[in-house]
JSON list of C-alpha atoms in Angstrom, two decimals:
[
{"chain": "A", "resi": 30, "resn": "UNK", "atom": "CA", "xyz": [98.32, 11.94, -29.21]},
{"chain": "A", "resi": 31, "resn": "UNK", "atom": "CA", "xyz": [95.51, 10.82, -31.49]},
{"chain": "A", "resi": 32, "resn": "UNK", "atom": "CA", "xyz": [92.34, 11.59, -30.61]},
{"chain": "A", "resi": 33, "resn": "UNK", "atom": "CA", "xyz": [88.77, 11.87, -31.77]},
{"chain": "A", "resi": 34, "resn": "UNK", "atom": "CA", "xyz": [86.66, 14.90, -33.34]},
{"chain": "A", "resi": 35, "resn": "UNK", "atom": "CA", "xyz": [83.51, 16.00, -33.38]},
{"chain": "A", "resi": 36, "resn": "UNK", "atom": "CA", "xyz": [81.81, 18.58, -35.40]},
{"chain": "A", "resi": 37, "resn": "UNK", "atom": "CA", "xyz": [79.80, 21.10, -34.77]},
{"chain": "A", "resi": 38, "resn": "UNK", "atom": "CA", "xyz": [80.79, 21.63, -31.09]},
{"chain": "A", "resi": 39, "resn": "UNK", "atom": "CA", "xyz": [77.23, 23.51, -30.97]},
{"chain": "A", "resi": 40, "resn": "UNK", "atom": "CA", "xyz": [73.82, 22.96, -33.26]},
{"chain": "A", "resi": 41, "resn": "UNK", "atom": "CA", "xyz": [70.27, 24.58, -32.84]},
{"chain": "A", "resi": 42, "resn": "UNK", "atom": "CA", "xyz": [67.61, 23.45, -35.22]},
{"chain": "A", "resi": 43, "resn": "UNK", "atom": "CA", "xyz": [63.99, 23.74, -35.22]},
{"chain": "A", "resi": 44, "resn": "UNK", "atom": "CA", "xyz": [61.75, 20.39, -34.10]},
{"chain": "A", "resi": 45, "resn": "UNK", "atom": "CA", "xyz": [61.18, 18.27, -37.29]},
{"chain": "A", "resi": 46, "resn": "UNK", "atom": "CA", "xyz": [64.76, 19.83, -39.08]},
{"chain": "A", "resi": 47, "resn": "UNK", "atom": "CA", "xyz": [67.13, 17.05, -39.90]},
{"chain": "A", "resi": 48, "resn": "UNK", "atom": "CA", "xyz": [70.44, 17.15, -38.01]},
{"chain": "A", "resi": 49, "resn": "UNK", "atom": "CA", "xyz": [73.70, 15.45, -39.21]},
{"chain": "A", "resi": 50, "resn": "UNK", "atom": "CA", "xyz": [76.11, 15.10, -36.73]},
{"chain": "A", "resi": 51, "resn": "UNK", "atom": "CA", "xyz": [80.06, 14.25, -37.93]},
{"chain": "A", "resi": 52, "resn": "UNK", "atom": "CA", "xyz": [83.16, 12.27, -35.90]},
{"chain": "A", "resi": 53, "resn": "UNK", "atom": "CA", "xyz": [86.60, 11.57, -37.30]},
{"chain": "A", "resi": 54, "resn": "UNK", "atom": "CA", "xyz": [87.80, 8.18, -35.10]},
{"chain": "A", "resi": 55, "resn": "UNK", "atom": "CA", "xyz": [91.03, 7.76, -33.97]},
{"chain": "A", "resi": 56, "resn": "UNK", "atom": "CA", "xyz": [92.75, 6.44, -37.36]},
{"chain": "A", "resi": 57, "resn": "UNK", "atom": "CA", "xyz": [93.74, 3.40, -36.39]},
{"chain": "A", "resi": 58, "resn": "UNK", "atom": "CA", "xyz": [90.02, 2.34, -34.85]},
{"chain": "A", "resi": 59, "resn": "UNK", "atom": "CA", "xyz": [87.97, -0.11, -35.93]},
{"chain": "A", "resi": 60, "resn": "UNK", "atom": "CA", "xyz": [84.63, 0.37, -33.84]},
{"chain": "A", "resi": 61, "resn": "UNK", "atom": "CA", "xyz": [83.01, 3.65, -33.38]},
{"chain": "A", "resi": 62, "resn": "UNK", "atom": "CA", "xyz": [80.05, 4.62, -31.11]},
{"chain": "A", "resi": 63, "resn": "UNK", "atom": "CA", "xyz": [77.35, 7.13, -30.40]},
{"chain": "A", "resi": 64, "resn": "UNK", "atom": "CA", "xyz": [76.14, 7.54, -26.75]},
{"chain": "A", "resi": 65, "resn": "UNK", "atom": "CA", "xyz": [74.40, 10.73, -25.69]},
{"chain": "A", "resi": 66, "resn": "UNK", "atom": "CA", "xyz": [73.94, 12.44, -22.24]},
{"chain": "A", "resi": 67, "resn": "UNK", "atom": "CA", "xyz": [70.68, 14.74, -21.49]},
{"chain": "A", "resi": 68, "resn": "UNK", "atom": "CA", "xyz": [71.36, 17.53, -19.38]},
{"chain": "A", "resi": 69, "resn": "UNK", "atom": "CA", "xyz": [71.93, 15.95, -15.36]},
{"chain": "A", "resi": 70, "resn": "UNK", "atom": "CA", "xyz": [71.41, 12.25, -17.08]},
{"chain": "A", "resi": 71, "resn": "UNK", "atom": "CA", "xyz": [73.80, 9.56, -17.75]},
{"chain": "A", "resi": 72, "resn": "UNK", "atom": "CA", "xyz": [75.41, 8.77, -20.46]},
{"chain": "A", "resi": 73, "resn": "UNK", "atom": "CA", "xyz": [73.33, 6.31, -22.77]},
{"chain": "A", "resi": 74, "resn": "UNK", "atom": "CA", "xyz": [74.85, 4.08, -25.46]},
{"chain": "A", "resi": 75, "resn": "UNK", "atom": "CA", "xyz": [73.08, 4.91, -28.78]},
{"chain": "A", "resi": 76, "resn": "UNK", "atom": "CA", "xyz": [74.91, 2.90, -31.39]},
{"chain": "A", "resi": 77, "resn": "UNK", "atom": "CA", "xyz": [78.04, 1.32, -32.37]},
{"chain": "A", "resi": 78, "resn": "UNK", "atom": "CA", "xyz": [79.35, 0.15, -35.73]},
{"chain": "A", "resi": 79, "resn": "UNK", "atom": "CA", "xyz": [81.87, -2.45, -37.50]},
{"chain": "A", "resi": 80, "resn": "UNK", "atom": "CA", "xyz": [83.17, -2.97, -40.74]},
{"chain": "A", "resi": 81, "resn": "UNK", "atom": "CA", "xyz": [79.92, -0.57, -42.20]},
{"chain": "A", "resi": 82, "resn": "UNK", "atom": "CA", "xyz": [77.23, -2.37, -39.96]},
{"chain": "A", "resi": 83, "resn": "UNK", "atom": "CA", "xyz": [75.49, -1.88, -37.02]},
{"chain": "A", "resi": 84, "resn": "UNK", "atom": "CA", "xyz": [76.66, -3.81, -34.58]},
{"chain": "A", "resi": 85, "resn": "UNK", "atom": "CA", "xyz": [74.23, -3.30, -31.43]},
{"chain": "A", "resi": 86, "resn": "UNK", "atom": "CA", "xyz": [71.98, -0.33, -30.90]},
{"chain": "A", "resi": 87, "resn": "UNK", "atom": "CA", "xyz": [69.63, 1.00, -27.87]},
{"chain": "A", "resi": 88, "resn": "UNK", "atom": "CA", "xyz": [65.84, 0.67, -28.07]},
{"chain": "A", "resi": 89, "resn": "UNK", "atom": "CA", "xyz": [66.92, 5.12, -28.42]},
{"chain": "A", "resi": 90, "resn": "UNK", "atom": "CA", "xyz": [67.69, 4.34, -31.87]},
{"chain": "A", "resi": 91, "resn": "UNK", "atom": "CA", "xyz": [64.85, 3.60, -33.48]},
{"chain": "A", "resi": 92, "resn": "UNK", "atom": "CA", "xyz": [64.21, 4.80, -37.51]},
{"chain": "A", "resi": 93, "resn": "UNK", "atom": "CA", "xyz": [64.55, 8.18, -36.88]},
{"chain": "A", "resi": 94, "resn": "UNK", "atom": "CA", "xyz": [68.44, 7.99, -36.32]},
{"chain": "A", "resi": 95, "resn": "UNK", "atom": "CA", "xyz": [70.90, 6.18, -38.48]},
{"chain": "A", "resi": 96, "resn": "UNK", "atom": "CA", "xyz": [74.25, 6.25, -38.93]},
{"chain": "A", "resi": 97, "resn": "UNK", "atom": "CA", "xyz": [77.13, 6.26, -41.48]},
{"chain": "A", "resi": 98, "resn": "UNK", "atom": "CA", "xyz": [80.76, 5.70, -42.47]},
{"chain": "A", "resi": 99, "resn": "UNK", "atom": "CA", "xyz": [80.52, 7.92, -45.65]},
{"chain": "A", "resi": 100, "resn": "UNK", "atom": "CA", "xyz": [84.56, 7.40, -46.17]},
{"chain": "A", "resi": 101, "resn": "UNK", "atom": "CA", "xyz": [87.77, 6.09, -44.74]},
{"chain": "A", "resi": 102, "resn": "UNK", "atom": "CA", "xyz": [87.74, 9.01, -42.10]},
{"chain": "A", "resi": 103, "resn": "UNK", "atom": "CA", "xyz": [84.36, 10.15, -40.97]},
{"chain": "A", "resi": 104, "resn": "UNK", "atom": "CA", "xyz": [80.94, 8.98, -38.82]},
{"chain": "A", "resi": 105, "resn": "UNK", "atom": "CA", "xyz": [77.90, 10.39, -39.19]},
{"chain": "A", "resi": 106, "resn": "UNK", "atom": "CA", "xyz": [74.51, 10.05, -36.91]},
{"chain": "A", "resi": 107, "resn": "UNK", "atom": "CA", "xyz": [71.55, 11.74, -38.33]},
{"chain": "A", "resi": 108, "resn": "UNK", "atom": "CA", "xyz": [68.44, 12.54, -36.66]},
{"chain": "A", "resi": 109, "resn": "UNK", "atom": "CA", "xyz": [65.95, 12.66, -39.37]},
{"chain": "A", "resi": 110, "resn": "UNK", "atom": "CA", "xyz": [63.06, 14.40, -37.74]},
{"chain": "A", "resi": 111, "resn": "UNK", "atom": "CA", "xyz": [64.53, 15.74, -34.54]},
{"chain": "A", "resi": 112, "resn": "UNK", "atom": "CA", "xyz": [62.08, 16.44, -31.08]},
{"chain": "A", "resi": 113, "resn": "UNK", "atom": "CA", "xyz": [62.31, 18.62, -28.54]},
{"chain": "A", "resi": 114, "resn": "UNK", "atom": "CA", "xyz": [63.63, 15.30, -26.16]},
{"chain": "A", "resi": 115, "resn": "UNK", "atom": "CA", "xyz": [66.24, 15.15, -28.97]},
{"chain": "A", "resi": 116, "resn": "UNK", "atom": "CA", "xyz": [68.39, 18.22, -26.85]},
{"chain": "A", "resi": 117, "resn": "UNK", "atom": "CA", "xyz": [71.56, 16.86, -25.34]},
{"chain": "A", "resi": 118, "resn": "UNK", "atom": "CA", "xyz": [75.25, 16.25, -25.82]},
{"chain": "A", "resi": 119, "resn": "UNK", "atom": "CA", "xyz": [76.17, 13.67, -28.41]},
{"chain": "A", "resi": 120, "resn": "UNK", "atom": "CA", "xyz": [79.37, 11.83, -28.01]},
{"chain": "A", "resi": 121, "resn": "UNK", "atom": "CA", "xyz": [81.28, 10.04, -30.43]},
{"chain": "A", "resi": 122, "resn": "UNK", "atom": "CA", "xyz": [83.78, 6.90, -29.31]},
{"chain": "A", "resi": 123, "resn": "UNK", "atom": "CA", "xyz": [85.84, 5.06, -30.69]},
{"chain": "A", "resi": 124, "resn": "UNK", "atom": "CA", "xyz": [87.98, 1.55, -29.74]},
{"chain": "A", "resi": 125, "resn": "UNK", "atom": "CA", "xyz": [90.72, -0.04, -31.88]},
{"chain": "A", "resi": 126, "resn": "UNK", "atom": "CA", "xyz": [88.92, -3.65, -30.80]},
{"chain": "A", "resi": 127, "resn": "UNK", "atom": "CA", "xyz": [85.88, -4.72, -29.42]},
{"chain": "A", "resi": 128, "resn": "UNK", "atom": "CA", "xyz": [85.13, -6.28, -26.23]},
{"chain": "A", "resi": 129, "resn": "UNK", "atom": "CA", "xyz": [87.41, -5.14, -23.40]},
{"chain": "A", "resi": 130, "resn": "UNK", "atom": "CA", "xyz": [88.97, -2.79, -25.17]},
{"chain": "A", "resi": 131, "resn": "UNK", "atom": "CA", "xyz": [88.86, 0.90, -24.10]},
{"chain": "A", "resi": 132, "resn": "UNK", "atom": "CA", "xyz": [86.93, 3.54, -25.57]},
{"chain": "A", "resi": 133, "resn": "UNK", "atom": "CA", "xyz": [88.03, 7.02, -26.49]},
{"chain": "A", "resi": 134, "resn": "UNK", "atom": "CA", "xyz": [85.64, 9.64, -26.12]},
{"chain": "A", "resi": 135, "resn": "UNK", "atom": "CA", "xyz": [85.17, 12.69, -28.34]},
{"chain": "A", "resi": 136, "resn": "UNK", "atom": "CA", "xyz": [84.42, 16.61, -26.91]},
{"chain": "A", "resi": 137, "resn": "UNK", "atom": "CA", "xyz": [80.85, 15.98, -27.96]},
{"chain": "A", "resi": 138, "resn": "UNK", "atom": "CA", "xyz": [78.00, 18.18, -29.83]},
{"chain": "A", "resi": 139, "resn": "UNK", "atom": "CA", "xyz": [75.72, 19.86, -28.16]},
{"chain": "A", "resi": 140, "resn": "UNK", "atom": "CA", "xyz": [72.35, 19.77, -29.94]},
{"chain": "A", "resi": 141, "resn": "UNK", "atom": "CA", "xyz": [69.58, 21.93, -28.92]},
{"chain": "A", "resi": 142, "resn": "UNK", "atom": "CA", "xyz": [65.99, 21.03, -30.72]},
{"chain": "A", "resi": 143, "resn": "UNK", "atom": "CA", "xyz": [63.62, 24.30, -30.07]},
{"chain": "B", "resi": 19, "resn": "UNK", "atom": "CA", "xyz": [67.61, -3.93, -17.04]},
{"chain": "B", "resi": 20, "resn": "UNK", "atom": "CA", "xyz": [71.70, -4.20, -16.65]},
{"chain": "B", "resi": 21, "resn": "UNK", "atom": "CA", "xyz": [72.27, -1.09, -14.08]},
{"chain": "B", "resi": 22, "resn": "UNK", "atom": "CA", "xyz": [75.51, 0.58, -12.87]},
{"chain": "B", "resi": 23, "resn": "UNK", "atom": "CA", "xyz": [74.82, 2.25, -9.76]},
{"chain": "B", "resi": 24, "resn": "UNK", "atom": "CA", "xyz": [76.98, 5.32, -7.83]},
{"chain": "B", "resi": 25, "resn": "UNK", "atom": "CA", "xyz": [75.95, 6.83, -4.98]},
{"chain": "B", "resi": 26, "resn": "UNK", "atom": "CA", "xyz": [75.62, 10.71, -6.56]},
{"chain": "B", "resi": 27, "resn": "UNK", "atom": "CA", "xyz": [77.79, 12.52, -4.09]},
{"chain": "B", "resi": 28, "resn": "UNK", "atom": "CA", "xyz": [78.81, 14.94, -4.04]},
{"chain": "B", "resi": 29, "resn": "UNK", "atom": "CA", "xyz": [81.89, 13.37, -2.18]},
{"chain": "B", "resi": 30, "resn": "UNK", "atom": "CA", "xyz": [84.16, 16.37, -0.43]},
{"chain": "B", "resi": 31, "resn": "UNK", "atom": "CA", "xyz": [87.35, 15.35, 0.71]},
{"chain": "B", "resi": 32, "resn": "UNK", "atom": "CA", "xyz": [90.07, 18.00, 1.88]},
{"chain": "B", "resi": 33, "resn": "UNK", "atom": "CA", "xyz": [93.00, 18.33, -0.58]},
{"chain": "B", "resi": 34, "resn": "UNK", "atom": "CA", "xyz": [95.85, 16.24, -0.29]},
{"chain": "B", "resi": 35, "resn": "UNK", "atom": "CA", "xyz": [93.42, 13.40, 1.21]},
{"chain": "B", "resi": 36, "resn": "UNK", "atom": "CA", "xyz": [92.25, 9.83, -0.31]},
{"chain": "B", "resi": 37, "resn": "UNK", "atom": "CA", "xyz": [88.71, 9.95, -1.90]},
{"chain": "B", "resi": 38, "resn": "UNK", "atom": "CA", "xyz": [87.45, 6.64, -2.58]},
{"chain": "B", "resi": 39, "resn": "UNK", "atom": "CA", "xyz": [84.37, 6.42, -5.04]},
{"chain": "B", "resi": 40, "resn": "UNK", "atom": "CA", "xyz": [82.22, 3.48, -5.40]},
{"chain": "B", "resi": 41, "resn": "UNK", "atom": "CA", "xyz": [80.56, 1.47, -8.03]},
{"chain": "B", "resi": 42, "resn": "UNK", "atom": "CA", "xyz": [78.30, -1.43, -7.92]},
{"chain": "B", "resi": 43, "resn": "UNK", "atom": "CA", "xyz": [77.39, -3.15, -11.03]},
{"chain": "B", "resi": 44, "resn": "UNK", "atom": "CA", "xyz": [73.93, -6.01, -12.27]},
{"chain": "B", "resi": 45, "resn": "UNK", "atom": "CA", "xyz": [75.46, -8.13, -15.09]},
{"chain": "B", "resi": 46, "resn": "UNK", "atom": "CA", "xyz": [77.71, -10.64, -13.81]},
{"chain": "B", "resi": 47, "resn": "UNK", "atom": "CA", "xyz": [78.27, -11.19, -17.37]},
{"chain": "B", "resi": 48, "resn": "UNK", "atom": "CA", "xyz": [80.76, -7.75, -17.64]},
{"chain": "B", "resi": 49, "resn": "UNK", "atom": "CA", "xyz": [83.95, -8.38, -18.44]},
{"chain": "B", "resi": 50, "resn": "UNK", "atom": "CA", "xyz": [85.58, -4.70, -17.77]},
{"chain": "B", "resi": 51, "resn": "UNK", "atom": "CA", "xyz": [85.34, -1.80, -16.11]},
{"chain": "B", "resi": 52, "resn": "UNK", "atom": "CA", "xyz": [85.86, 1.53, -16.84]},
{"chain": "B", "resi": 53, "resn": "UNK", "atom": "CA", "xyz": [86.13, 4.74, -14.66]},
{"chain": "B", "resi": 54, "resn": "UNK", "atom": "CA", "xyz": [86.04, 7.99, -16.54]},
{"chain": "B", "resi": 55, "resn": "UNK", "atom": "CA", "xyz": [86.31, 11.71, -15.28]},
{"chain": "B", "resi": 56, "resn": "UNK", "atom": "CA", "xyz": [83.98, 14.30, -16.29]},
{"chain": "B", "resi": 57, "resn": "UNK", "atom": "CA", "xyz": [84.41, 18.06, -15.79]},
{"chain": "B", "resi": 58, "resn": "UNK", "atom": "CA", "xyz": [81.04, 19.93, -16.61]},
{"chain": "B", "resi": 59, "resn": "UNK", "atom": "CA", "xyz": [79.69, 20.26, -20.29]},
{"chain": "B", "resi": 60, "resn": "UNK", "atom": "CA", "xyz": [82.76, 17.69, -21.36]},
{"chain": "B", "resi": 61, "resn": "UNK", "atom": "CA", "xyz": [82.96, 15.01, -22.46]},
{"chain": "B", "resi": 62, "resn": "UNK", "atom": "CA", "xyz": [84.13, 11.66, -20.86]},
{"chain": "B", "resi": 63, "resn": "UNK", "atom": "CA", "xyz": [88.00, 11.22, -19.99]},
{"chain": "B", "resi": 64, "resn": "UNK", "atom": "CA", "xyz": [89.63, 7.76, -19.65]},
{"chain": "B", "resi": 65, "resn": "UNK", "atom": "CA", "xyz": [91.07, 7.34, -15.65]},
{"chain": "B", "resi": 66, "resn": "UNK", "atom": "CA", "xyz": [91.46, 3.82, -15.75]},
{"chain": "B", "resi": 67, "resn": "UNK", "atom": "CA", "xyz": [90.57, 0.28, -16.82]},
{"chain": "B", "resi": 68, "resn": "UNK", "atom": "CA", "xyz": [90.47, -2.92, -15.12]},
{"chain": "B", "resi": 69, "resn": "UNK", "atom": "CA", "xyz": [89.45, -6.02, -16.32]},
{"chain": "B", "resi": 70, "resn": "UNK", "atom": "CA", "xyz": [90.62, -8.68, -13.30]},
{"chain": "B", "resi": 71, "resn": "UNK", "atom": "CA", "xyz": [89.69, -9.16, -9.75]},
{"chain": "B", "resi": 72, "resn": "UNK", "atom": "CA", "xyz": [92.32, -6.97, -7.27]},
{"chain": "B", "resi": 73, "resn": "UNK", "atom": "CA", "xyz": [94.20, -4.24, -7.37]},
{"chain": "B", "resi": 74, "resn": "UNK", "atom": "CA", "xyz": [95.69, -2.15, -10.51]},
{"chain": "B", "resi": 75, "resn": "UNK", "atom": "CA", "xyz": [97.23, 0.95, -9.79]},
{"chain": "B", "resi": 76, "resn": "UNK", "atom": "CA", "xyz": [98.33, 4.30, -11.97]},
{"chain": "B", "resi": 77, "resn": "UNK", "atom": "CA", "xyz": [99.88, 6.62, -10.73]},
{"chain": "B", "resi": 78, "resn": "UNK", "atom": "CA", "xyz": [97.83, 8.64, -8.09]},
{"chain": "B", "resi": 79, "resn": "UNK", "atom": "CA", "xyz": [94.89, 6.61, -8.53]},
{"chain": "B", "resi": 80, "resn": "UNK", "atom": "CA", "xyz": [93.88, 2.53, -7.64]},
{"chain": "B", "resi": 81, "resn": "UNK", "atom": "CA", "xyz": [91.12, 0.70, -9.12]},
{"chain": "B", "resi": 82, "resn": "UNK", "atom": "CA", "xyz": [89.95, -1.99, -7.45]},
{"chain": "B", "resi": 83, "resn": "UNK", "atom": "CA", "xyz": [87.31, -5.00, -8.83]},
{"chain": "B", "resi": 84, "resn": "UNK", "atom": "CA", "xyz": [85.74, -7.87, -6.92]},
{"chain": "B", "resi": 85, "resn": "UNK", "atom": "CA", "xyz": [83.53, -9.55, -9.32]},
{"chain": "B", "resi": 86, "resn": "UNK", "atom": "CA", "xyz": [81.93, -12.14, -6.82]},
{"chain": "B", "resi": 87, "resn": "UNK", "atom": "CA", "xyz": [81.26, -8.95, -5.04]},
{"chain": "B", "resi": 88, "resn": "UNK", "atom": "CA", "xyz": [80.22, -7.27, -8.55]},
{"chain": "B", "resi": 89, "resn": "UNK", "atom": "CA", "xyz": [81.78, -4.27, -6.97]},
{"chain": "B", "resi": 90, "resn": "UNK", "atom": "CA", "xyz": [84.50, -1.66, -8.73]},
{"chain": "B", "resi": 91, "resn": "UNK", "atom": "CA", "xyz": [86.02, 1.09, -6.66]},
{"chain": "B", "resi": 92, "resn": "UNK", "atom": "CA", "xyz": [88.41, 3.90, -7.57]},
{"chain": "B", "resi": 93, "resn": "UNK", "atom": "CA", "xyz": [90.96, 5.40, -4.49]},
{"chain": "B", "resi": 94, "resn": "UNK", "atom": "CA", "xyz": [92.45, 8.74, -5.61]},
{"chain": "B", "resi": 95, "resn": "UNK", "atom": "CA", "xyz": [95.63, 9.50, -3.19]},
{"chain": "B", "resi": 96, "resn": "UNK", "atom": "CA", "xyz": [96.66, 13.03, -2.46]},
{"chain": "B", "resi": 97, "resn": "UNK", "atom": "CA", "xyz": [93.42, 14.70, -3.77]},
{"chain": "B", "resi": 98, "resn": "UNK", "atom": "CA", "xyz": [94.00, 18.00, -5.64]},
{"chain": "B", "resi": 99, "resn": "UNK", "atom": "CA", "xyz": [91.54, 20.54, -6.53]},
{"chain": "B", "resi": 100, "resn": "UNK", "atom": "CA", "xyz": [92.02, 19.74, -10.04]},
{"chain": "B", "resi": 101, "resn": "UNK", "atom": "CA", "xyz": [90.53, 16.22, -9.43]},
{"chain": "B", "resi": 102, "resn": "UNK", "atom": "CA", "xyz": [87.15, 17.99, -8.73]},
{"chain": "B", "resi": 103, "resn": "UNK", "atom": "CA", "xyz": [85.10, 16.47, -11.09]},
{"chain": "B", "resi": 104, "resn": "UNK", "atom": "CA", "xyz": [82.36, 14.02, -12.21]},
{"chain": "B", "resi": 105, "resn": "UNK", "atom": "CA", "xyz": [83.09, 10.14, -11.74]},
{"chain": "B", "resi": 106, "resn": "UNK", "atom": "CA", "xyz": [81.75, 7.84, -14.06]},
{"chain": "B", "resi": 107, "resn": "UNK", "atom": "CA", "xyz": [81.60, 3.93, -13.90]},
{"chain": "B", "resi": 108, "resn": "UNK", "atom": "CA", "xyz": [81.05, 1.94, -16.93]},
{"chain": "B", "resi": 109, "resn": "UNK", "atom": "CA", "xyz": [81.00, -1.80, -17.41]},
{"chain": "B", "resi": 110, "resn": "UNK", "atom": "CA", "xyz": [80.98, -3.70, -20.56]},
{"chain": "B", "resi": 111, "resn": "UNK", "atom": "CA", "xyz": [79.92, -7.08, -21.93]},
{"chain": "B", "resi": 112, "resn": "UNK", "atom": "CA", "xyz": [82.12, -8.79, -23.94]},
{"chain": "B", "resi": 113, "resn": "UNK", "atom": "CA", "xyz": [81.31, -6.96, -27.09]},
{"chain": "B", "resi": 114, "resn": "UNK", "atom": "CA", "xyz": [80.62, -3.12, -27.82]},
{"chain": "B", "resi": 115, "resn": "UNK", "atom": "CA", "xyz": [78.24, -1.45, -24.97]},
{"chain": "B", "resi": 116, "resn": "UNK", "atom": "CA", "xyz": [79.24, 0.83, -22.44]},
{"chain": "B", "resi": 117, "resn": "UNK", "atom": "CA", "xyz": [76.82, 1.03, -19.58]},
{"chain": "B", "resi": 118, "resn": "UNK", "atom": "CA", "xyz": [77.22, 3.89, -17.57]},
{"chain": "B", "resi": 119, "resn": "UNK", "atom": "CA", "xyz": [76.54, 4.87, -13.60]},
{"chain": "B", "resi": 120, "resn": "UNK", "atom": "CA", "xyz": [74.98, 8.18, -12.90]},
{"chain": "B", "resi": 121, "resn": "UNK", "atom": "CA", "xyz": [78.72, 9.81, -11.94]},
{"chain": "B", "resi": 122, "resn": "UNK", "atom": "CA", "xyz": [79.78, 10.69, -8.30]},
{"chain": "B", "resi": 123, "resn": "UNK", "atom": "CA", "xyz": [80.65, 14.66, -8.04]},
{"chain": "B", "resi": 124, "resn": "UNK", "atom": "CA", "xyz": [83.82, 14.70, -6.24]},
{"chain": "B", "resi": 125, "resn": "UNK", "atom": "CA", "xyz": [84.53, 18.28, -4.17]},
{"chain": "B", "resi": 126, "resn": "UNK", "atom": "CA", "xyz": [88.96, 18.39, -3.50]},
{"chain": "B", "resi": 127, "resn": "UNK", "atom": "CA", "xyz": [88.89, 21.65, -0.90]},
{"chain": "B", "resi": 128, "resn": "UNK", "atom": "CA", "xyz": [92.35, 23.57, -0.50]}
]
């Protein structure tokens, strides 16, 4: 069964070190996604991304993050200048439409800023 | 602010029992519903989807949607210790965004 991937699983970088985070989509996808969860919190929507463009993204993204479809296969988010409130799981999605359709969720990368 | 609210839990229910979880949602302008299962430091797992007032079942588990209500509810039948988990709601607009509830821990005792 397809599914999506996310790498690293785990990433500790020092406060002000860029961080680039990587997704492969489900193959077949056409919108992909970045939400993130901080430890105990919900899941926030970050980003998502069509036909290389921004589609919608969260007041959370502001210039410090952006975002990627370097090839046919992968999706980046980079943190540019990450903070200490930058620690928490980062998931990648991704849906073959928009709209109602569902979302697939990758295992997620666990960034720690110290 | 478009919210999707769960009551936290944790919700115990003795195994082999239905445990019904409970979603409430602010946009009347959502089109679907999701309910995903979370197990602790992983991520999100499709349980269901349901995009029309009633009843849609799946195996073990029933979602259920009354959008005059703006209310989406998830029964699980014969509860099994596996099921013990994190449950999270999420609506969606027509378009991309996922708005999540806070997740109801559900406790399956054997």
């Amino acid at each position: 069964e397809p599914e999506v991937t996310q790498t690293p699983s785990h990433q500790v970088t020092q406060m002000g070190q860029e961080v680039i985070l990587r997704c492969v989509p489900i193959s077949n996808h056409l919108y992909f996604y970045w939400y993130r969860q901080i430890l105990g919190q919900k899941v926030e929507f970050l980003v998502s991304f069509y036909n290389n463009e921004i589609s919608e993204k969260s007041e959370i993204f502001d210039d410090q993050f952006s975002v990627e479809r370097p090839d046919g296969s992968n999706f980046t988010l980079k943190i540019r200048s990450t903070k200490l409130e930058d620690s928490a799981m980062y998931f990648c999605a991704s849906s073959l439409l928009a709209g109602t359709e569902t979302q697939y969720f990758g295992p997620g990368t666990r960034l720690l800023v110290l | 602010q478009k919210e999707v609210e769960q009551n936290s839990g944790p919700l115990s229910v003795p195994e082999g029992a239905i445990a019904s979880l409970n979603c409430t949602y602010s946009d009347r302008g959502s089109q679907s519903f999701f309910w995903y299962r979370q197990y602790s430091g992983k991520s999100p797992e499709l349980i269901m989807s349901i995009y029309s007032n009633g009843d849609k079942e799946d195996g073990r588990f029933t979602a259920q949607l009354n959008k005059a209500s703006q209310y989406v509810s998830l029964l699980i039948r014969d509860s099994q210790p596996s099921d013990s988990a994190t449950y999270l709601c999420a609506a969606a607009e027509y378009g991309n965004k996922l708005v999540f509830g806070a997740g109801t821990i559900l406790r399956v005792k054997s």
